[in-house]
Amino acid sequence: MSITIIHSDSFPTLKETLSLVEKQAIINALQLSNGNKLEASKLLGIGKTSLYDKCKQYNIK
């Protein structure tokens, strides 16, 4: 087994990667629920208030 180490200034940090994945999961849940935030929060397994906070954080309308 070999490990490739990537050295790049543009390589995203773990925090950045997790944020991108979280944002996309929220967008997907909102699309699946036709914009219904209560339903989307249930799909994501988080509270409605948490979803509203994350939508504000990621500027998702």
mmCIF file of C-alpha atoms in Angstrom:
data_model
loop_
_atom_site.group_PDB
_atom_site.id
_atom_site.type_symbol
_atom_site.label_atom_id
_atom_site.label_comp_id
_atom_site.label_asym_id
_atom_site.label_seq_id
_atom_site.Cartn_x
_atom_site.Cartn_y
_atom_site.Cartn_z
ATOM 1 C CA MET A 1 0.000 0.000 0.000
ATOM 2 C CA SER A 2 1.354 3.388 -0.934
ATOM 3 C CA ILE A 3 0.308 6.791 0.311
ATOM 4 C CA THR A 4 0.428 9.813 -1.921
ATOM 5 C CA ILE A 5 1.046 13.081 -0.142
ATOM 6 C CA ILE A 6 -0.299 16.146 -1.878
ATOM 7 C CA HIS A 7 1.462 19.427 -1.286
ATOM 8 C CA SER A 8 -0.614 22.309 -2.512
ATOM 9 C CA ASP A 9 -1.712 25.646 -1.199
ATOM 10 C CA SER A 10 -5.103 25.110 -2.824
ATOM 11 C CA PHE A 11 -5.776 21.744 -1.152
ATOM 12 C CA PRO A 12 -8.852 22.207 1.078
ATOM 13 C CA THR A 13 -8.581 21.659 4.802
ATOM 14 C CA LEU A 14 -10.715 19.036 6.500
ATOM 15 C CA LYS A 15 -12.899 21.801 7.945
ATOM 16 C CA GLU A 16 -13.441 23.298 4.478
ATOM 17 C CA THR A 17 -14.226 19.885 3.006
ATOM 18 C CA LEU A 18 -16.741 19.070 5.748
ATOM 19 C CA SER A 19 -18.418 22.441 5.263
ATOM 20 C CA LEU A 20 -18.789 21.808 1.533
ATOM 21 C CA VAL A 21 -20.284 18.373 2.155
ATOM 22 C CA GLU A 22 -22.656 19.733 4.821
ATOM 23 C CA LYS A 23 -23.816 22.563 2.547
ATOM 24 C CA GLN A 24 -24.473 20.153 -0.324
ATOM 25 C CA ALA A 25 -26.404 17.770 1.970
ATOM 26 C CA ILE A 26 -28.627 20.671 3.068
ATOM 27 C CA ILE A 27 -29.226 21.751 -0.525
ATOM 28 C CA ASN A 28 -30.082 18.162 -1.503
ATOM 29 C CA ALA A 29 -32.510 17.751 1.414
ATOM 30 C CA LEU A 30 -34.219 21.043 0.597
ATOM 31 C CA GLN A 31 -34.591 20.034 -3.034
ATOM 32 C CA LEU A 32 -35.962 16.627 -2.073
ATOM 33 C CA SER A 33 -38.451 18.231 0.315
ATOM 34 C CA ASN A 34 -39.458 20.925 -2.204
ATOM 35 C CA GLY A 35 -38.131 23.630 0.091
ATOM 36 C CA ASN A 36 -39.964 22.395 3.197
ATOM 37 C CA LYS A 37 -37.432 23.093 5.938
ATOM 38 C CA LEU A 38 -39.179 20.978 8.577
ATOM 39 C CA GLU A 39 -39.149 17.968 6.254
ATOM 40 C CA ALA A 40 -35.556 18.698 5.199
ATOM 41 C CA SER A 41 -34.445 18.860 8.836
ATOM 42 C CA LYS A 42 -36.032 15.463 9.459
ATOM 43 C CA LEU A 43 -34.250 14.015 6.426
ATOM 44 C CA LEU A 44 -30.953 15.365 7.766
ATOM 45 C CA GLY A 45 -31.612 14.203 11.333
ATOM 46 C CA ILE A 46 -31.242 17.682 12.815
ATOM 47 C CA GLY A 47 -33.622 20.116 14.459
ATOM 48 C CA LYS A 48 -35.456 22.757 12.464
ATOM 49 C CA THR A 49 -33.650 25.559 14.320
ATOM 50 C CA SER A 50 -30.293 23.983 13.483
ATOM 51 C CA LEU A 51 -31.276 23.832 9.827
ATOM 52 C CA TYR A 52 -32.286 27.502 9.835
ATOM 53 C CA ASP A 53 -28.945 28.401 11.468
ATOM 54 C CA LYS A 54 -26.990 26.373 8.911
ATOM 55 C CA CYS A 55 -28.951 27.890 6.024
ATOM 56 C CA LYS A 56 -28.025 31.327 7.333
ATOM 57 C CA GLN A 57 -24.384 30.249 7.789
ATOM 58 C CA TYR A 58 -24.161 28.958 4.205
ATOM 59 C CA ASN A 59 -26.402 31.670 2.732
ATOM 60 C CA ILE A 60 -28.975 29.156 1.538
ATOM 61 C CA LYS A 61 -32.413 30.660 0.916
#
